[in-house]
Coordinates of C-alpha atoms in Angstrom, one line a residue:
M1 CA 165.5 85.4 49.3
I2 CA 163.5 85.0 52.8
A3 CA 160.5 83.7 53.4
I4 CA 158.7 84.8 56.7
T5 CA 155.3 82.3 57.1
N6 CA 152.6 82.2 60.1
L7 CA 155.2 84.0 62.7
S8 CA 154.3 84.2 66.3
Y9 CA 156.4 85.6 68.8
F10 CA 155.5 86.4 72.7
L11 CA 156.7 88.9 75.3
G12 CA 155.6 87.2 78.3
D13 CA 151.7 87.0 77.8
R14 CA 151.8 89.7 75.0
A15 CA 151.8 88.9 71.5
L16 CA 154.8 91.1 69.5
Y17 CA 153.8 88.6 66.3
D18 CA 150.5 86.7 65.9
G19 CA 150.9 84.8 62.2
A20 CA 152.7 87.2 60.5
S21 CA 153.7 86.9 57.2
L22 CA 156.2 88.6 54.6
H23 CA 158.6 87.4 51.4
I24 CA 161.8 89.4 51.0
K25 CA 163.5 89.8 47.5
P26 CA 166.6 90.1 46.0
K27 CA 167.3 93.7 45.7
Q28 CA 164.5 95.0 47.6
K29 CA 164.7 98.3 49.5
I30 CA 162.1 97.8 52.5
G31 CA 161.2 100.2 55.1
L32 CA 160.0 98.8 58.7
I33 CA 157.9 101.0 60.2
G34 CA 155.8 101.2 63.2
L35 CA 155.4 102.5 67.2
N36 CA 157.9 102.1 69.5
G37 CA 157.7 98.7 71.1
T38 CA 155.9 96.7 68.2
G39 CA 158.4 94.7 67.7
K40 CA 160.5 96.0 64.7
S41 CA 163.9 95.5 66.3
T42 CA 162.9 91.9 67.7
L43 CA 161.8 90.7 64.3
L44 CA 165.5 91.8 62.7
R45 CA 166.8 90.2 65.1
M46 CA 164.9 87.0 64.2
I47 CA 165.7 87.2 60.6
N48 CA 169.7 87.1 61.8
G49 CA 168.8 84.3 64.3
E50 CA 169.6 85.9 67.5
F51 CA 166.4 85.3 68.7
Q52 CA 164.1 82.1 68.0
P53 CA 160.3 82.6 66.8
D54 CA 157.7 80.9 69.1
G55 CA 155.8 79.8 66.0
G56 CA 155.8 80.0 62.2
N57 CA 159.0 79.7 60.5
I58 CA 161.8 82.0 58.6
S59 CA 163.9 80.5 55.9
K60 CA 166.6 81.6 53.8
S61 CA 168.0 80.8 50.8
G62 CA 171.5 79.2 50.5
D63 CA 173.3 81.9 49.7
C64 CA 171.9 84.8 51.5
T65 CA 174.4 86.5 53.7
I66 CA 173.4 89.0 56.3
G67 CA 174.6 92.2 57.4
F68 CA 173.0 93.6 61.2
L69 CA 173.8 97.1 62.2
N70 CA 172.1 97.7 65.3
Q71 CA 172.7 99.9 68.2
D72 CA 174.4 97.3 70.6
L73 CA 177.4 97.9 68.4
L74 CA 177.7 101.5 69.9
S75 CA 179.9 99.6 73.1
Y76 CA 182.2 97.9 70.7
Q77 CA 185.7 99.0 71.4
S78 CA 189.2 98.1 69.9
D79 CA 192.8 99.6 70.0
D80 CA 192.8 99.0 66.1
S81 CA 192.6 101.8 63.3
I82 CA 189.4 102.5 62.3
L83 CA 190.7 102.1 59.1
S84 CA 191.8 98.5 60.3
V85 CA 188.3 97.6 61.8
A86 CA 186.8 98.4 58.7
M87 CA 188.9 96.3 56.6
Q88 CA 188.1 93.3 58.6
A89 CA 185.4 93.3 56.1
F90 CA 187.8 91.8 53.7
E91 CA 188.4 88.5 55.6
R92 CA 190.0 86.9 52.6
Q93 CA 192.1 89.4 51.3
N94 CA 193.9 90.5 54.8
M95 CA 194.6 86.4 54.7
L96 CA 195.7 86.3 51.4
Q97 CA 198.1 89.6 52.2
V98 CA 199.4 87.7 55.4
Q99 CA 200.3 85.0 53.2
I100 CA 201.6 87.2 50.8
D101 CA 203.9 89.1 53.2
K102 CA 204.9 85.5 54.7
I103 CA 206.1 83.9 51.4
L104 CA 208.2 87.4 50.3
H105 CA 209.7 87.2 53.9
D106 CA 210.8 83.5 53.0
M107 CA 212.2 84.2 49.7
E108 CA 214.5 86.8 51.2
H109 CA 216.5 84.0 53.1
N110 CA 215.5 80.6 50.9
Y111 CA 214.6 81.7 47.1
T112 CA 212.9 78.6 45.6
D113 CA 211.0 78.0 42.4
A114 CA 208.7 76.3 45.0
L115 CA 208.0 79.7 47.0
V116 CA 207.9 81.5 43.3
D117 CA 204.8 79.3 42.3
K118 CA 203.3 79.9 45.4
L119 CA 203.3 83.5 45.3
A120 CA 202.1 83.6 42.3
R121 CA 199.0 81.6 42.8
V122 CA 198.3 83.3 46.2
Q123 CA 199.0 87.1 43.8
D124 CA 196.3 85.8 41.2
E125 CA 193.8 85.0 43.9
F126 CA 194.8 88.2 45.9
E127 CA 194.4 90.3 42.4
A128 CA 191.3 88.1 41.4
L129 CA 189.3 89.1 44.9
D130 CA 190.7 93.1 44.0
G131 CA 192.8 93.1 46.9
Y132 CA 195.1 96.2 45.8
T133 CA 192.6 98.1 45.8
V134 CA 190.3 97.0 49.4
Q135 CA 192.2 99.9 51.3
S136 CA 191.5 102.9 49.1
K137 CA 187.7 101.4 48.8
A138 CA 187.4 101.1 52.9
E139 CA 189.0 104.8 53.2
A140 CA 186.4 105.8 50.9
I141 CA 183.6 104.5 52.6
L142 CA 185.2 106.2 55.9
E143 CA 185.4 109.5 54.6
G144 CA 182.0 109.6 53.3
L145 CA 180.6 108.8 56.3
G146 CA 182.3 111.9 58.2
F147 CA 186.0 110.6 59.2
S148 CA 189.0 113.1 57.9
T149 CA 191.9 111.5 56.5
A150 CA 194.0 111.9 59.7
D151 CA 191.2 110.0 61.9
L152 CA 191.7 106.6 59.8
N153 CA 194.7 105.5 61.5
Q154 CA 193.3 106.8 65.2
P155 CA 192.1 103.4 67.6
L156 CA 188.5 103.2 67.8
R157 CA 188.2 103.5 71.5
L158 CA 189.2 107.0 71.0
F159 CA 185.9 107.5 69.1
S160 CA 182.4 108.0 71.0
G161 CA 179.6 105.5 70.5
G162 CA 178.1 107.5 67.9
W163 CA 181.6 107.6 65.4
R164 CA 182.3 103.4 66.1
M165 CA 179.0 103.0 65.2
R166 CA 179.6 104.7 62.1
V167 CA 182.9 102.3 61.5
M168 CA 180.6 99.5 62.3
L169 CA 178.4 100.7 59.3
A170 CA 181.2 100.9 57.0
K171 CA 182.6 97.5 57.8
L172 CA 179.1 96.1 56.7
L173 CA 178.8 98.7 53.9
L174 CA 182.2 96.9 52.5
Q175 CA 180.7 93.1 53.2
K176 CA 178.2 94.2 50.9
P177 CA 175.9 91.3 52.2
S178 CA 172.8 89.8 50.0
L179 CA 170.5 91.3 52.6
L180 CA 172.0 95.0 54.1
M181 CA 169.4 95.5 57.8
L182 CA 169.8 98.8 59.1
D183 CA 168.3 99.6 62.9
E184 CA 168.1 103.3 63.4
P185 CA 171.3 104.2 61.0
T186 CA 170.7 107.8 61.1
N187 CA 170.7 108.8 64.4
H188 CA 174.4 108.9 65.1
L189 CA 175.1 110.6 62.0
D190 CA 174.9 114.3 60.8
L191 CA 173.1 115.6 57.6
P192 CA 175.9 115.2 54.8
S193 CA 176.8 111.6 56.1
I194 CA 173.3 111.1 56.0
Q195 CA 172.9 112.4 52.3
W196 CA 175.9 110.1 51.8
V197 CA 174.5 106.7 53.0
E198 CA 170.8 107.3 51.3
K199 CA 173.1 107.8 48.1
Y200 CA 174.7 104.6 48.6
V201 CA 171.5 102.6 50.4
Q202 CA 169.9 103.6 46.6
S203 CA 172.6 102.1 44.5
Y204 CA 173.4 99.0 46.8
E205 CA 172.9 95.8 44.8
G206 CA 171.4 93.7 47.6
A207 CA 168.3 93.7 49.6
V208 CA 168.2 96.4 52.6
I209 CA 165.7 96.6 55.6
V210 CA 166.0 99.7 57.3
V211 CA 164.6 100.9 60.8
S212 CA 164.2 104.7 60.5
H213 CA 161.7 107.6 62.0
D214 CA 163.5 109.8 59.5
R215 CA 160.9 110.4 56.9
Q216 CA 162.9 111.7 54.1
F217 CA 165.3 109.3 54.4
L218 CA 162.8 106.4 54.1
D219 CA 161.1 108.3 51.1
N220 CA 164.7 108.5 49.7
T221 CA 166.0 104.9 50.0
I222 CA 163.4 102.6 49.9
D223 CA 160.6 101.2 47.7
T224 CA 158.5 99.3 50.2
T225 CA 157.0 99.6 53.4
V226 CA 156.7 97.0 55.8
E227 CA 153.9 98.4 58.9
V228 CA 154.4 96.3 62.1
S229 CA 150.8 96.7 63.8
G230 CA 148.5 94.5 65.8
G231 CA 151.1 91.8 65.7
K232 CA 150.9 91.5 61.7
L233 CA 153.4 92.9 58.8
N234 CA 151.4 94.9 56.7
Y235 CA 152.9 95.6 53.1
Y236 CA 152.7 98.8 51.1
A237 CA 154.4 98.4 47.8
G238 CA 156.0 102.0 47.8
N239 CA 157.9 104.5 49.8
Y240 CA 156.9 106.2 53.1
S241 CA 155.2 108.9 51.6
Y242 CA 152.9 106.4 49.3
Y243 CA 152.4 104.9 52.7
L244 CA 150.6 107.4 54.0
E245 CA 148.0 107.9 51.2
E246 CA 147.4 104.2 51.0
K247 CA 147.2 103.6 54.4
E248 CA 144.6 106.3 54.6
E249 CA 142.8 104.8 51.6
R250 CA 142.6 101.4 53.6
N251 CA 141.7 103.0 56.8
E252 CA 138.3 104.7 55.1
I253 CA 138.0 101.1 53.8
Q254 CA 138.1 99.4 57.0
R255 CA 136.2 102.1 58.8
G256 CA 132.9 102.1 56.1
A257 CA 133.3 97.8 56.9
Y258 CA 133.4 98.4 60.5
E259 CA 130.3 100.9 60.4
N260 CA 128.4 98.7 58.4
Q261 CA 129.1 95.7 60.4
Q262 CA 128.3 97.2 63.5
A263 CA 125.1 98.5 62.7
K264 CA 124.4 95.2 61.3
I265 CA 125.0 92.8 64.9
R266 CA 123.4 95.8 66.5
Q267 CA 120.6 95.5 64.5
T268 CA 120.6 91.3 64.5
E269 CA 121.3 92.2 68.7
R270 CA 117.6 94.1 69.1
F271 CA 116.0 91.1 66.6
I272 CA 117.5 88.6 69.3
E273 CA 116.6 90.8 72.5
R274 CA 112.7 91.3 71.0
F275 CA 111.8 87.7 70.1
K276 CA 114.2 85.3 72.1
A277 CA 111.2 84.5 74.8
K278 CA 108.7 83.4 71.7
A279 CA 109.0 79.8 70.9
T280 CA 107.4 81.2 67.4
K281 CA 111.4 82.8 66.4
S282 CA 112.8 80.5 68.6
K283 CA 114.6 79.2 65.1
Q284 CA 115.4 82.6 64.0
V285 CA 116.8 83.8 66.9
Q286 CA 119.4 81.1 67.3
S287 CA 120.3 81.0 63.5
R288 CA 120.9 85.1 64.3
V289 CA 123.0 83.5 67.2
K290 CA 125.1 81.5 65.3
A291 CA 125.7 84.0 63.0
L292 CA 127.1 86.5 65.4
D293 CA 129.0 83.8 67.2
R294 CA 130.7 82.6 63.3
M295 CA 131.3 86.8 62.2
D296 CA 134.8 87.5 61.8
V297 CA 134.6 90.8 63.1
V298 CA 136.0 94.2 61.6
D299 CA 138.4 95.8 64.0
A300 CA 138.0 99.6 64.3
V301 CA 140.2 101.7 62.9
V302 CA 143.4 103.0 65.7
D303 CA 143.9 106.5 64.7
E304 CA 147.8 106.9 65.5
N305 CA 147.9 110.5 64.3
A306 CA 147.5 111.6 67.7
K307 CA 147.0 115.8 67.6
V308 CA 147.8 118.4 70.3
H309 CA 144.9 120.5 71.8
F310 CA 147.0 122.2 74.5
R311 CA 148.6 125.6 73.7
F312 CA 151.8 126.1 75.6
Q313 CA 151.8 129.4 76.5
F314 CA 153.9 131.9 78.7
T315 CA 153.3 134.9 81.0
T316 CA 156.1 137.1 79.7
Q317 CA 156.5 139.2 76.8
P318 CA 159.7 139.5 75.5
G319 CA 161.0 142.6 73.6
R320 CA 161.5 142.9 69.5
H321 CA 165.1 141.2 70.0
V322 CA 165.8 138.3 71.4
F323 CA 169.7 137.6 71.2
Q324 CA 173.0 139.0 69.5
L325 CA 176.6 138.0 69.3
E326 CA 178.6 140.9 68.3
E327 CA 182.5 139.8 67.5
A328 CA 182.2 136.3 68.7
S329 CA 184.9 134.1 68.6
K330 CA 185.2 130.4 70.3
A331 CA 188.0 128.0 70.0
Y332 CA 188.9 124.8 71.9
G333 CA 193.1 124.7 71.5
D334 CA 193.8 125.4 67.9
K335 CA 190.2 123.9 66.6
V336 CA 188.3 126.9 65.8
I337 CA 184.7 127.2 66.0
L338 CA 183.7 130.8 65.6
D339 CA 185.6 133.5 64.4
S340 CA 184.7 137.3 65.1
T341 CA 180.9 136.2 63.9
N342 CA 177.9 138.8 64.3
I343 CA 174.3 137.3 64.6
S344 CA 170.9 137.8 66.0
M345 CA 167.7 136.8 66.3
E346 CA 164.0 138.8 66.5
R347 CA 160.7 138.0 68.6
G348 CA 159.3 134.8 66.4
D349 CA 162.2 133.5 64.5
K350 CA 162.1 129.6 64.5
I351 CA 165.7 128.8 63.7
A352 CA 167.2 125.5 63.0
L353 CA 170.6 125.3 63.4
I354 CA 172.0 122.7 60.9
G355 CA 175.1 121.0 59.0
A356 CA 178.2 118.5 59.9
N357 CA 179.0 117.0 63.2
G358 CA 182.1 119.0 64.6
R359 CA 181.3 122.3 63.2
G360 CA 180.1 123.5 66.6
K361 CA 176.4 123.3 66.7
S362 CA 176.1 122.0 70.2
T363 CA 178.6 124.5 70.9
V364 CA 176.4 127.7 69.8
L365 CA 173.5 126.7 71.5
R366 CA 176.0 126.4 74.8
V367 CA 177.3 129.9 73.6
V368 CA 173.4 131.2 73.5
A369 CA 172.8 130.0 76.8
G370 CA 175.3 131.2 78.4
T371 CA 177.2 128.2 79.6
E372 CA 180.0 128.3 76.8
P373 CA 182.5 131.3 77.7
I374 CA 183.6 133.4 74.5
E375 CA 185.9 136.1 73.1
G376 CA 182.7 139.3 72.1
K377 CA 179.7 140.3 73.2
R378 CA 176.7 138.4 73.9
R379 CA 173.3 139.9 74.5
L380 CA 169.8 138.6 75.6
G381 CA 167.1 140.6 74.9
H382 CA 164.5 142.4 77.2
N383 CA 162.3 140.2 79.4
V384 CA 163.7 137.0 77.0
S385 CA 163.6 134.0 79.6
F386 CA 164.7 130.8 78.0
T387 CA 165.2 127.0 78.8
F388 CA 167.7 124.7 77.1
Y389 CA 166.8 120.6 76.1
A390 CA 169.7 118.3 75.6
Q391 CA 170.1 114.8 75.5
H392 CA 171.6 114.9 79.1
Q393 CA 168.6 116.5 80.6
L394 CA 167.2 113.2 80.8
E395 CA 169.7 112.2 83.2
S396 CA 168.0 114.9 85.5
L397 CA 164.7 113.8 85.5
N398 CA 164.1 112.7 89.2
V399 CA 163.8 108.8 89.2
A400 CA 161.7 108.6 92.1
H401 CA 158.9 110.9 90.6
N402 CA 156.3 109.7 88.8
L403 CA 155.0 111.6 85.4
I404 CA 152.4 114.1 87.4
E405 CA 154.9 114.8 90.1
E406 CA 157.9 115.3 87.3
L407 CA 155.7 118.0 85.2
K408 CA 154.6 119.9 88.4
Y409 CA 158.0 120.6 89.4
A410 CA 158.0 122.2 86.3
N411 CA 155.1 124.3 86.5
S412 CA 153.2 124.5 89.9
N413 CA 150.6 126.6 89.1
K414 CA 148.9 123.5 86.4
T415 CA 146.4 121.4 87.9
E416 CA 146.5 117.6 88.0
T417 CA 143.6 118.1 85.3
E418 CA 145.8 120.5 82.8
L419 CA 149.0 118.1 83.7
R420 CA 147.1 115.2 82.2
T421 CA 146.3 116.9 79.2
V422 CA 149.9 118.0 78.3
L423 CA 150.7 113.8 79.1
G424 CA 148.1 113.2 76.9
C425 CA 149.5 114.7 74.2
F426 CA 152.6 113.2 74.5
L427 CA 150.7 110.0 74.2
F428 CA 150.9 108.7 78.2
S429 CA 147.2 107.9 78.9
G430 CA 145.6 106.5 82.1
D431 CA 147.3 105.2 84.8
D432 CA 150.5 106.0 82.9
V433 CA 150.9 109.2 84.2
F434 CA 151.6 107.3 87.4
K435 CA 154.6 105.6 86.1
K436 CA 157.8 106.4 88.0
I437 CA 160.6 107.9 85.5
K438 CA 163.1 104.8 86.5
V439 CA 160.7 102.3 84.3
L440 CA 160.5 104.6 81.2
S441 CA 162.4 104.0 78.0
G442 CA 164.8 106.2 76.5
G443 CA 162.3 107.4 73.7
E444 CA 159.2 107.8 76.9
K445 CA 161.9 109.9 79.0
S446 CA 162.3 112.3 76.2
R447 CA 159.1 112.9 75.7
V448 CA 158.5 113.7 79.4
A449 CA 161.7 115.7 79.1
L450 CA 160.1 117.7 76.3
A451 CA 156.9 118.3 78.2
K452 CA 158.7 120.2 80.8
V453 CA 160.6 122.1 78.5
L454 CA 157.1 123.2 76.8
L455 CA 155.7 123.8 80.0
S456 CA 158.5 126.4 81.8
Q457 CA 156.7 129.1 80.2
A458 CA 160.1 130.3 78.6
N459 CA 159.5 132.6 75.6
F460 CA 162.8 131.1 74.1
L461 CA 163.7 127.5 73.6
L462 CA 167.2 125.8 72.8
L463 CA 166.6 122.5 71.4
D464 CA 169.1 120.1 71.1
E465 CA 168.7 117.0 69.0
P466 CA 165.0 116.8 70.2
T467 CA 163.7 114.1 68.1
N468 CA 166.1 111.4 69.3
H469 CA 164.7 108.4 70.1
L470 CA 161.7 109.9 69.3
D471 CA 159.0 107.8 66.7
M472 CA 157.1 109.2 63.9
Q473 CA 153.9 109.7 65.9
S474 CA 156.0 111.3 69.0
V475 CA 157.9 113.9 66.1
N476 CA 154.4 115.0 65.0
I477 CA 153.7 116.3 68.1
L478 CA 156.4 117.7 68.9
I479 CA 156.2 119.2 65.5
Q480 CA 152.5 120.7 66.1
A481 CA 153.8 121.8 69.7
L482 CA 156.4 123.8 68.2
Q483 CA 153.7 125.0 65.6
Q484 CA 151.5 126.2 68.2
Y485 CA 154.2 127.8 70.3
E486 CA 154.2 131.2 70.1
G487 CA 157.7 132.6 71.5
S488 CA 161.3 131.6 69.7
Y489 CA 163.4 128.9 69.6
I490 CA 166.8 127.8 68.1
V491 CA 166.7 124.1 67.1
V492 CA 169.7 121.6 66.2
S493 CA 168.6 118.9 64.5
H494 CA 169.0 116.3 61.4
D495 CA 165.8 115.2 61.0
R496 CA 164.8 116.9 57.6
Y497 CA 160.9 116.7 57.3
F498 CA 160.8 118.0 61.0
V499 CA 163.3 120.9 60.2
E500 CA 160.7 121.8 57.2
N501 CA 157.7 122.1 59.6
I502 CA 159.3 124.0 62.2
A503 CA 161.8 126.5 60.8
N504 CA 161.1 129.8 59.1
K505 CA 165.1 130.7 59.1
I506 CA 167.9 128.6 59.2
W507 CA 171.3 129.3 60.5
Y508 CA 174.4 127.0 59.5
I509 CA 178.2 127.5 60.2
E510 CA 181.0 128.3 57.4
D511 CA 184.4 129.9 57.5
H512 CA 183.7 129.9 61.1
Q513 CA 181.2 132.6 61.0
I514 CA 177.1 132.1 61.8
K515 CA 175.1 132.3 58.6
E516 CA 171.8 133.1 58.2
Y517 CA 169.2 131.5 55.5
P518 CA 166.0 133.5 55.6
G519 CA 163.5 130.7 54.7
T520 CA 162.5 127.6 54.9
Y521 CA 165.1 124.6 54.4
Q522 CA 163.3 123.4 51.3
E523 CA 164.2 126.7 50.0
Y524 CA 167.6 126.5 51.3
E525 CA 168.2 123.0 49.9
I526 CA 167.3 124.8 46.5
W527 CA 169.2 127.9 47.3
V528 CA 172.2 125.6 48.1
E529 CA 171.8 123.2 45.3
E530 CA 171.8 126.2 43.0
R531 CA 175.1 127.9 44.7
G532 CA 176.6 124.6 44.4
L533 CA 175.8 124.6 40.2
Q534 CA 177.3 128.6 40.2
S535 CA 180.5 127.5 41.7
A536 CA 181.1 124.5 39.3
V537 CA 180.4 126.9 36.3
S538 CA 182.7 129.4 37.7
E539 CA 185.4 126.8 38.5
K540 CA 184.8 125.5 34.9
A541 CA 185.4 128.6 33.1
T542 CA 188.7 129.3 35.5
V543 CA 190.3 125.7 34.2
S544 CA 189.4 126.6 30.6
S545 CA 190.8 130.1 30.7
A546 CA 194.2 131.4 30.6
P547 CA 195.9 130.5 34.3
P548 CA 196.2 133.3 36.5
Q549 CA 199.1 135.8 36.0
K550 CA 200.3 137.7 39.2
S551 CA 199.0 141.1 38.0
T552 CA 195.5 141.9 38.9
Q553 CA 194.6 143.5 35.9
Q554 CA 195.7 139.9 34.4
N555 CA 193.5 138.1 36.3
S556 CA 190.4 140.2 36.0
A557 CA 191.1 139.7 32.1
P558 CA 188.0 137.8 30.0
K559 CA 188.8 134.9 28.0
S560 CA 189.5 136.8 25.0
A561 CA 192.6 138.0 24.0
P562 CA 194.3 141.2 25.0
K563 CA 194.1 144.3 22.8
S564 CA 197.9 144.0 22.1
T565 CA 197.4 140.5 20.6
S566 CA 196.9 140.3 16.8
S567 CA 193.9 139.1 15.2
E568 CA 195.4 136.0 13.7
D569 CA 196.3 134.9 17.4
S570 CA 192.9 136.0 18.8
A571 CA 191.4 133.8 16.6
K572 CA 193.9 130.7 17.3
L573 CA 193.6 131.7 21.3
K574 CA 189.3 131.4 20.2
K575 CA 189.9 128.0 18.5
A576 CA 191.9 126.6 21.1
Q577 CA 189.7 127.3 24.3
K578 CA 186.9 125.6 22.3
Q579 CA 189.1 122.4 21.7
I580 CA 189.8 122.6 25.5
E581 CA 186.4 122.5 26.4
E582 CA 185.7 119.5 24.1
L583 CA 188.9 117.9 24.9
E584 CA 187.4 118.0 29.1
S585 CA 184.2 117.0 27.6
T586 CA 185.9 113.7 26.3
I587 CA 188.1 113.1 29.1
N588 CA 185.0 112.9 31.4
N589 CA 183.4 110.2 29.4
L590 CA 186.6 108.0 29.0
E591 CA 186.9 108.7 33.3
I592 CA 183.0 107.4 33.6
R593 CA 183.9 104.7 31.2
K594 CA 187.1 103.9 33.0
A595 CA 185.7 103.7 36.1
E596 CA 182.7 101.2 34.7
T597 CA 185.6 98.8 33.5
E598 CA 187.4 98.9 36.7
T599 CA 183.6 98.1 38.4
K600 CA 183.1 95.1 36.1
L601 CA 187.3 93.7 36.4
G602 CA 186.4 94.0 40.5
D603 CA 183.3 91.4 40.1
P604 CA 184.9 87.9 40.8
K605 CA 182.3 85.9 38.7
I606 CA 183.9 87.4 35.4
Y607 CA 187.2 85.4 36.3
N608 CA 185.0 82.5 35.6
D609 CA 184.2 83.5 31.8
S610 CA 188.2 83.7 30.9
V611 CA 186.8 84.9 26.8
A612 CA 185.1 87.8 29.0
L613 CA 187.9 88.8 30.9
A614 CA 189.8 88.8 27.9
E615 CA 187.3 91.1 26.1
I616 CA 187.0 93.5 29.0
N617 CA 190.9 93.6 29.7
R618 CA 191.7 94.6 25.7
F619 CA 188.8 97.5 26.2
Y620 CA 190.0 98.6 29.6
A621 CA 193.5 98.9 27.7
D622 CA 192.3 100.8 24.8
I623 CA 190.4 102.9 27.4
K624 CA 193.6 104.1 29.2
Q625 CA 195.2 104.5 26.1
K626 CA 192.6 106.8 25.0
L627 CA 192.4 108.6 28.4
E628 CA 196.0 109.3 28.6
K629 CA 196.3 110.7 24.7
T630 CA 193.8 113.0 25.1
T631 CA 195.2 114.1 28.4
E632 CA 198.0 114.7 26.9
D633 CA 196.4 116.9 24.1
W634 CA 194.4 119.1 26.5
E635 CA 198.0 119.4 28.0
N636 CA 199.5 120.7 25.0
L637 CA 196.6 123.0 24.6
M638 CA 196.6 124.6 27.6
M639 CA 200.2 125.1 27.6
E640 CA 199.4 126.8 23.9
V641 CA 196.5 129.0 25.5
E642 CA 199.5 130.1 28.0
E643 CA 201.8 131.5 25.4
L644 CA 198.9 133.5 23.2
A645 CA 197.6 134.7 26.6
A646 CA 201.0 136.3 27.5
K647 CA 201.9 138.1 24.2

C-alpha cells in the first residue's frame, strides 16, 4: 500500500533519517516508537505529504487514502456543532442531502415528472451510501469518545483543546481512510475513551500507524512495532511486549558481535604497531591496515533503559494518618462532584485516582491540597508536608534559570554534584544541565518539574497527569523514582502501565463518593469485570422473572410460584419462564445477524452486484420477520407469567 525506500531527512546538519525503509501493508496495525526528538511525527507528516524527504522515495498505491490525527488539530475552532463537524466526514452524503432538500422545496412550487425522476435518482444514491444512518453513526462514535447526548448540538468553540481533538478523531474514524495515522491519540482521552478507541482500532478494516507512549494501548492495538533509532526504521513483527523481548535478544547478538569485533580490532592494531617499522612485515602490515579500513564497524549497544540511582528522601516523618475527608461535599452550581463523602489514607499508601473525565479527579486533588473550598472537614495528618504537581506547574518554571539553578531553587541543601545526579536520572547529562528553561520542549519541562517535586523533601505528593508529554524512557524513570520514594502519594493518571507499577490502592469516584479498592490496578480491573458480570446476571434474572409489584414482600419473592398457586399453575409458570429464556437467546442471535446484515448493506460495493444485493435483501427481510415474530411471542409469554404470578 505504501513503500518507503532509502528515506533521508535532515534538520540542519542532523540526520533524522538516513537510508530508512519500510513497507506498510493493508490492514496492518503499526506502533511507531522511539525517544522524543527521533522524528516519529516528522515521518507521519512526510507520509501525509506535508514534508518532503531530502532523499529516497515514499510511494503510495492509487487507491490509498490517509487520515491524520495530529496535535495541530487542538487549535481548530468552529461555530458549528460538534455533531456537524464530525459529519463533515460524509462529504458526498451531505451534498446529496442538500440536493434532496432543494428538490423537495422546488416540488412544493413546481411539481414535475422531471423533478420526481431527479429526486428518485438522488435518493437512490443517498440510500446506497447509507445516508439515512450517517447521523446515528456519528452520534455513536462521539458518545463512545465521551460526549453526552446533550453535548452533540453544542458549538465546537465551547470545548477545550482536548475535547476538540476528540471531535476531529471522530471525524477521521467516520471517514474510514485506508491508512489511519494517530499521533498521541491517548493524550487527551480518559480511561473509558482510551478503551473505546482500543476496541475501534482493533476492528478497524484499514491500516493504522499509532505514535503513543501508552504501552498497554500499543499492546492492545498493534501487530507490528517499528522503532525509530539511529536514522533507521527497525521492524519487529509483534506488539510492544514482543518488541521488548526481541529487542533484548537483538541487543545481545549485537553486543557479542561488537565485543568480538573490538577484540579483533585491538589485536590487528597491536600487530600493526609492533611490525610497522620492519620491512620484512610491511606487506602484512599494509594488508591489515586495508582490512581495518574496509571493515563494517558494528555499533555499540546504546542502553536506552536509564536506571535511577538516587534516593529521594525527606527529613520529617509523618504520623500514621496522612489525610482525611469527613462528610465532604463539593459542587459547581448544579454539577455535584462529591456528596457527603468520607475517605482517609495512611502513611505508605500509594494511591492512583482513576476514572472518566468530568468525574472530578483533579478537583479531588485540589480539595486534598486545600486550594478548593468544600463543605465538610478536611484534615491533614501530623507532620505531613505535601507538594502538588500539575501541568500548569510547567508555566511556573523560571525561564531565565538554567536547570541547575531551577533545582537549586527547589532544594538549596543539595550540592551541584547531587543536583547533576538528579538531572542525570531525568535524562539531562553533560552541558544539558546549563540549558535555559526557555529553550526546553514540553517533555523536558515536565521532567524538570517532576525532579523539583521529588527534591522538595515533601512526604506527601499530589501528582496530576505526570506522564503527559513524557516518552516511554521518561515514564520508566518516573516509575523507578516513585517506587523508591518512601512517602505517600495520590496520582491521577490514564496510563494503565504506569498506574499498575506505582499504586498499591485504587481510588475511583462513583455516585459522588470517593471509593477505594485495596489492591493493584490489575486486581482492580479483574474485580470490575467480575462485578460487571454479576450485575449482568442479576439484571437477566430480573428480566426473566415476573415484574416487581408494589409490595416489598412480592419484590423479594423468588421465581417459583407463591404458595397459594396451584401445582398446575406452578408447572405452567416454570415452563413459561424456561421458554422466555430460550426466546431471549433467540432474539439476541437474531439481533446480531440483523446488525451483521445491515453492515453488509452499508458496503457500497454490494450495490455493484445486483444478484448478491437481492439475496442479502431477501435474507434481511426474513431476519426482520423472524425477529418481530419472536419478540411478539416473548411479549405474550411475559404477560402470561405476570398473570400466573399474580394468582
